[in-house]
CSV table of N, CA and C in Angstrom, one decimal:
chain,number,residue,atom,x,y,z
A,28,UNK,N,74.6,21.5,193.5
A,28,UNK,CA,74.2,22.2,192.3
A,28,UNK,C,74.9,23.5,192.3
A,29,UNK,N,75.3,24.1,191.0
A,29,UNK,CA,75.4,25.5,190.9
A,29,UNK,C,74.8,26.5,190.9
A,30,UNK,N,75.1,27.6,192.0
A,30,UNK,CA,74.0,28.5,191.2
A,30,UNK,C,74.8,29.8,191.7
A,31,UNK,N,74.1,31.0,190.6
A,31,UNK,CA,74.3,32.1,190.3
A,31,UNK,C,74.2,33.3,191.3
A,32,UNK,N,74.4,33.5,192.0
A,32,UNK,CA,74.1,35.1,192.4
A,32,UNK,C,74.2,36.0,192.4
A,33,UNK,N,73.2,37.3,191.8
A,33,UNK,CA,73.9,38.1,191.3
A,33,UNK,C,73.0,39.2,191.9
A,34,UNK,N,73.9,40.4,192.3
A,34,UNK,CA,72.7,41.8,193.6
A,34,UNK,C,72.9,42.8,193.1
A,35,UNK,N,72.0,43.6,193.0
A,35,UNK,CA,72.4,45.3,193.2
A,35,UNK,C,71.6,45.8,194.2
A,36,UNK,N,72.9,46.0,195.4
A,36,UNK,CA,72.3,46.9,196.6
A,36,UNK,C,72.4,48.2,196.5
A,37,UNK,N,71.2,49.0,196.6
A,37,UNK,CA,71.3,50.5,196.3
A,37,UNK,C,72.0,51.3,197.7
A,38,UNK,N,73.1,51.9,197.4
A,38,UNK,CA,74.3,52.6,198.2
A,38,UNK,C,73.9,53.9,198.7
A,39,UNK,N,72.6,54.7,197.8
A,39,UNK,CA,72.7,56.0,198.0
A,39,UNK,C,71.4,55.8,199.3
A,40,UNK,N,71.3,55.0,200.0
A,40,UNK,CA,70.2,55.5,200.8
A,40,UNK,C,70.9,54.7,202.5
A,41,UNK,N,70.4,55.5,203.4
A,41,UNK,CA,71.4,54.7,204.7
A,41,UNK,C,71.0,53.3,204.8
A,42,UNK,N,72.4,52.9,205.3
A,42,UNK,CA,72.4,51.2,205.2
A,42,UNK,C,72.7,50.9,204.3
A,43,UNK,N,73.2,51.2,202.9
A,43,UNK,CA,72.7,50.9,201.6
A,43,UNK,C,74.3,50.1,201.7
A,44,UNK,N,75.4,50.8,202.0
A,44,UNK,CA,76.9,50.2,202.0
A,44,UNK,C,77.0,49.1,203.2
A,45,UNK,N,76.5,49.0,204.2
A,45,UNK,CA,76.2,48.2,204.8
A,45,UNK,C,75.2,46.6,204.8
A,46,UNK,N,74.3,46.6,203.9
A,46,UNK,CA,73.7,45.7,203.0
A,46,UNK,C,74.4,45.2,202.2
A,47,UNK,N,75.5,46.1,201.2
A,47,UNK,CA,76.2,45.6,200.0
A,47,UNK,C,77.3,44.5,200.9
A,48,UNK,N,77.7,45.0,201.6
A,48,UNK,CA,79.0,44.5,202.2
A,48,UNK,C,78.5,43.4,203.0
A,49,UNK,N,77.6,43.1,203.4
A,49,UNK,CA,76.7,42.3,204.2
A,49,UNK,C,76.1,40.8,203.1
A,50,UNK,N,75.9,41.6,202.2
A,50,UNK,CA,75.8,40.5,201.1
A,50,UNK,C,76.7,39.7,200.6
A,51,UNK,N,78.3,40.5,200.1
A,51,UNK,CA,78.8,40.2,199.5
A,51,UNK,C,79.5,39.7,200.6
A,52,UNK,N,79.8,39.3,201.3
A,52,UNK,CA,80.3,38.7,202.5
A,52,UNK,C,79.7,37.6,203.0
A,53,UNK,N,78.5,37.3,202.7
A,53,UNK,CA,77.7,35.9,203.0
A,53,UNK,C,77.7,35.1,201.8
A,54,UNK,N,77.8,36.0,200.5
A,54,UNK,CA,78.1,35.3,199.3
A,54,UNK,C,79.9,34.8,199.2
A,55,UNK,N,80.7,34.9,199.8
A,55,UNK,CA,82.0,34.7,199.7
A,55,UNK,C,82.0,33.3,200.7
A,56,UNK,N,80.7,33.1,201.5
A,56,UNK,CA,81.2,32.4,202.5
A,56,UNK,C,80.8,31.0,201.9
A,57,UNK,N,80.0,31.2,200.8
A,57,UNK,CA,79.0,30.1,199.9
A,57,UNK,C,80.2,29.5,198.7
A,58,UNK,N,80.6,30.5,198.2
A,58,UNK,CA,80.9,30.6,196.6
A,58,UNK,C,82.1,31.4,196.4
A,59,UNK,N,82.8,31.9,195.0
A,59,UNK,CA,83.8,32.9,194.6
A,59,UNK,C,82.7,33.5,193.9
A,60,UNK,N,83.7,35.1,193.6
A,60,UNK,CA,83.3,36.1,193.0
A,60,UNK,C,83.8,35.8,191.7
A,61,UNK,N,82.8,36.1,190.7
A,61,UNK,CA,83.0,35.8,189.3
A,61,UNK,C,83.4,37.1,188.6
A,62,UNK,N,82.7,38.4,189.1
A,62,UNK,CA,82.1,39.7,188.9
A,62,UNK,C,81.9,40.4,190.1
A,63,UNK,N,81.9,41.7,190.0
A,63,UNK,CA,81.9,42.9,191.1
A,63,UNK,C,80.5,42.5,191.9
A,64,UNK,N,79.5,41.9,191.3
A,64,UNK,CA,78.3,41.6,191.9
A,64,UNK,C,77.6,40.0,192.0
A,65,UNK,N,78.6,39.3,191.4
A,65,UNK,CA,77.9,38.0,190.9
A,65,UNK,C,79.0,36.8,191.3
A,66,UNK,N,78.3,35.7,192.1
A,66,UNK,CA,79.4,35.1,192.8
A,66,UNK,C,78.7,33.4,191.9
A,67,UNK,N,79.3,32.2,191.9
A,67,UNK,CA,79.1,31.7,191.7
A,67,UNK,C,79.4,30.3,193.1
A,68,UNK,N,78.5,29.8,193.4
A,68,UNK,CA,78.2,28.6,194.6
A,68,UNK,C,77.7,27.2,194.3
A,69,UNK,N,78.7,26.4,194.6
A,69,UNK,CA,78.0,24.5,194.7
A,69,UNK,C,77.3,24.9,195.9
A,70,UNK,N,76.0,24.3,196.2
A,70,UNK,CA,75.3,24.5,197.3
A,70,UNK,C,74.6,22.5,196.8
A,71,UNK,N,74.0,22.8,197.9
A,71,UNK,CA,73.0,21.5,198.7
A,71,UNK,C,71.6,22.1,198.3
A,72,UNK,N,70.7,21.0,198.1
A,72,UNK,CA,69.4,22.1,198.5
A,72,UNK,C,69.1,22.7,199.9
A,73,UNK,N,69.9,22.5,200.8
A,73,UNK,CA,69.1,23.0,202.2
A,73,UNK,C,69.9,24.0,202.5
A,74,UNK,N,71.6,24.1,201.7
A,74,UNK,CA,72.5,25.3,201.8
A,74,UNK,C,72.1,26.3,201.1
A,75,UNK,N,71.2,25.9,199.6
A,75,UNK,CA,70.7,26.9,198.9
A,75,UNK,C,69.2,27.8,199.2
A,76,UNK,N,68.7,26.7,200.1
A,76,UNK,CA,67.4,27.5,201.0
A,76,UNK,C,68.1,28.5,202.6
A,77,UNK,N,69.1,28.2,202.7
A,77,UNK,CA,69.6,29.0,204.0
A,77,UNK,C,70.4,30.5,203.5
A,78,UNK,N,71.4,30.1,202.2
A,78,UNK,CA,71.6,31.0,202.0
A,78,UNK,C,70.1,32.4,201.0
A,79,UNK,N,69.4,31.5,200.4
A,79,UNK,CA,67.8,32.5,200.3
A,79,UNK,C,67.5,33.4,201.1
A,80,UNK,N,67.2,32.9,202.2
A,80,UNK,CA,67.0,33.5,203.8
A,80,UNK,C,67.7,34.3,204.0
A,81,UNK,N,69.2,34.4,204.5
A,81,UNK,CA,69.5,34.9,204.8
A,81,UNK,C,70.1,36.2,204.2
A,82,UNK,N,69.9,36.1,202.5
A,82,UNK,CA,70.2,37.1,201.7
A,82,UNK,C,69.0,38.1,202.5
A,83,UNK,N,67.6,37.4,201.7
A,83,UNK,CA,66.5,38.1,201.9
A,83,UNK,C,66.3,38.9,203.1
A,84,UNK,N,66.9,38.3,204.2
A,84,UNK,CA,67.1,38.9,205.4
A,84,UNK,C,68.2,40.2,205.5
A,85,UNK,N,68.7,40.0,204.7
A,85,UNK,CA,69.6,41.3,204.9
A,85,UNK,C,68.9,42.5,203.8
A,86,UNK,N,68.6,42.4,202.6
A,86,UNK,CA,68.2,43.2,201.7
A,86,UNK,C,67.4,44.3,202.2
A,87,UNK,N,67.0,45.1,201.2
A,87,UNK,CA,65.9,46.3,201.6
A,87,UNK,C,65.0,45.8,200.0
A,88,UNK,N,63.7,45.6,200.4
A,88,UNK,CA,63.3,44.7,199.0
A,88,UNK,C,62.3,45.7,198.1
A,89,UNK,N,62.7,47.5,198.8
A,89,UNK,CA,62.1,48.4,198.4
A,89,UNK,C,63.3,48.8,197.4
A,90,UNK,N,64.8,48.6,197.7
A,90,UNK,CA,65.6,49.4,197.1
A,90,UNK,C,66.4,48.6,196.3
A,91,UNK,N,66.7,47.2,196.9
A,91,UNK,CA,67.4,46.4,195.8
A,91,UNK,C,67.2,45.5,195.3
A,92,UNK,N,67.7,44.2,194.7
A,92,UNK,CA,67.4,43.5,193.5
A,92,UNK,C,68.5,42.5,193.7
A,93,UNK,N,68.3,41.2,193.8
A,93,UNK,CA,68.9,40.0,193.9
A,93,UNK,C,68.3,38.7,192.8
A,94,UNK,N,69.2,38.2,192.2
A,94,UNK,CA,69.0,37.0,191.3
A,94,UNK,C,69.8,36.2,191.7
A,95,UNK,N,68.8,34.9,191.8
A,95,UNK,CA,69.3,33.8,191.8
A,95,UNK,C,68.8,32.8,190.7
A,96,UNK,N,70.0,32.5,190.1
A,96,UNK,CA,70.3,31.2,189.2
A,96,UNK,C,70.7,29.9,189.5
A,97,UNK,N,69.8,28.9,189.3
A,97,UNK,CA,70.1,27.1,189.9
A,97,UNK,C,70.1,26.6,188.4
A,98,UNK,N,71.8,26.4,188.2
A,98,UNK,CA,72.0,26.2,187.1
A,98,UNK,C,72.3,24.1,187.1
A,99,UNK,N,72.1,24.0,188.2
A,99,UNK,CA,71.8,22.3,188.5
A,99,UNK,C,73.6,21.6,188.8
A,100,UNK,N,73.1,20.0,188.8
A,100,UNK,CA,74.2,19.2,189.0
A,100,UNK,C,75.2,19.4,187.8
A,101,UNK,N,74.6,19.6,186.4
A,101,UNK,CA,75.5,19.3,185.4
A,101,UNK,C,75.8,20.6,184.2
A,102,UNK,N,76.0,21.5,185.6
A,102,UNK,CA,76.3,22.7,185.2
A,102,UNK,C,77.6,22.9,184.3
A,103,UNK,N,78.6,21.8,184.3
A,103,UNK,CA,79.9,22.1,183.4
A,103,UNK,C,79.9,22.5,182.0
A,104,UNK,N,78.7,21.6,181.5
A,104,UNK,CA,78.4,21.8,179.8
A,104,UNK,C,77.4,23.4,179.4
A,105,UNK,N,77.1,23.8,180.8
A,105,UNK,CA,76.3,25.2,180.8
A,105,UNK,C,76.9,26.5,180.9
A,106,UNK,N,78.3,26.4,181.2
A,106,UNK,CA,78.9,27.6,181.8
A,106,UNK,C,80.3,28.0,180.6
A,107,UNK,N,80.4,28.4,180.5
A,107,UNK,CA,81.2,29.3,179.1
A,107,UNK,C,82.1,30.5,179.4
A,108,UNK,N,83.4,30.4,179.7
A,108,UNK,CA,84.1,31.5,180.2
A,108,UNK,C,85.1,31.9,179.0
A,109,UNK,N,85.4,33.7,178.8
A,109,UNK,CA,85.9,33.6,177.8
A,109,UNK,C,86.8,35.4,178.4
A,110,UNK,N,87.9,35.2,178.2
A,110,UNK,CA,89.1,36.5,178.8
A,110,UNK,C,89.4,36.2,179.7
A,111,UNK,N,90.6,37.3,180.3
A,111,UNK,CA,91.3,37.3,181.3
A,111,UNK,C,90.9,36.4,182.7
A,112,UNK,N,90.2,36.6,183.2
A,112,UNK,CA,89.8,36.1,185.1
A,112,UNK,C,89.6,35.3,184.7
A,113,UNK,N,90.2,33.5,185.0
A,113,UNK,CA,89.8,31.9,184.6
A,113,UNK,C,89.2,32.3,185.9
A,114,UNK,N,88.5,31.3,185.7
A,114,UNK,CA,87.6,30.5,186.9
A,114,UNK,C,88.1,29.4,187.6
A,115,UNK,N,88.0,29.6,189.0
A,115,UNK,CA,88.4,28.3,189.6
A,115,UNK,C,87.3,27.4,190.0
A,116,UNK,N,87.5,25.9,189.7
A,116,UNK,CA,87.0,24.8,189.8
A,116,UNK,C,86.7,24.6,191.2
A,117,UNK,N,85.4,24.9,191.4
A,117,UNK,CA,85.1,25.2,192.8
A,117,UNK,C,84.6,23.9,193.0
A,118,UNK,N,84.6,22.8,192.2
A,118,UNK,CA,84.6,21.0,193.0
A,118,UNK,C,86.0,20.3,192.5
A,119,UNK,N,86.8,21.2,192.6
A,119,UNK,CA,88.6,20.4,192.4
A,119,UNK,C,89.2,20.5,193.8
A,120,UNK,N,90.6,19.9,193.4
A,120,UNK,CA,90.9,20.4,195.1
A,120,UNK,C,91.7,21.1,195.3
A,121,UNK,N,91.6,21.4,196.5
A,121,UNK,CA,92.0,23.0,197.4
A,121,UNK,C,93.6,23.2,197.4
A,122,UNK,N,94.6,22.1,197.2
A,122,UNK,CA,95.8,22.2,197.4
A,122,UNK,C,96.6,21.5,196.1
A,123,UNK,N,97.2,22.0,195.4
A,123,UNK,CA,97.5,21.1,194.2
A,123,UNK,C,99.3,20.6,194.6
């Protein structure tokens, strides 16, 4: 399934750059970056419950804010790209 994730880790408080980079680094290991905050991931359901965890594990859930969107198996006809940055087909293959 596809799904969305998108964070705002707040920077101005200690740990705050350490969280952001922590995130965005667990989300790169899932998915590509679509957006400065928003990555998009094919996950499993049990890849999509691990990566949950371990977001939530890293957050401060006093200071930031994480969305997740499960846009499903038949996400092609749901997603709509339009300018410069194409998207890569993250179920194509790796070497053309």
């Amino acid at each position: 399934m596809l799904i969305v994730v998108t964070y705002d880790v707040s920077t101005s408080s200690s740990g705050g750059e350490k969280r952001l980079r922590k995130v965005a680094k667990l989300c790169q290991n899932y998915g590509q970056r679509v957006q400065n905050s928003v990555f998009e991931c094919i996950v499993n359901s049990t890849q999509y419950t691990i990566l949950k965890n371990e977001i939530l594990a890293i957050i401060d859930k006093e200071q930031d804010s994480i969305r997740l969107y499960r846009l499903g198996d038949n996400h092609k006809s749901k997603v709509e790209h339009f300018g410069v940055k194409e998207s890569l087909d993250l179920e194509g293959p790796l070497v053309f």
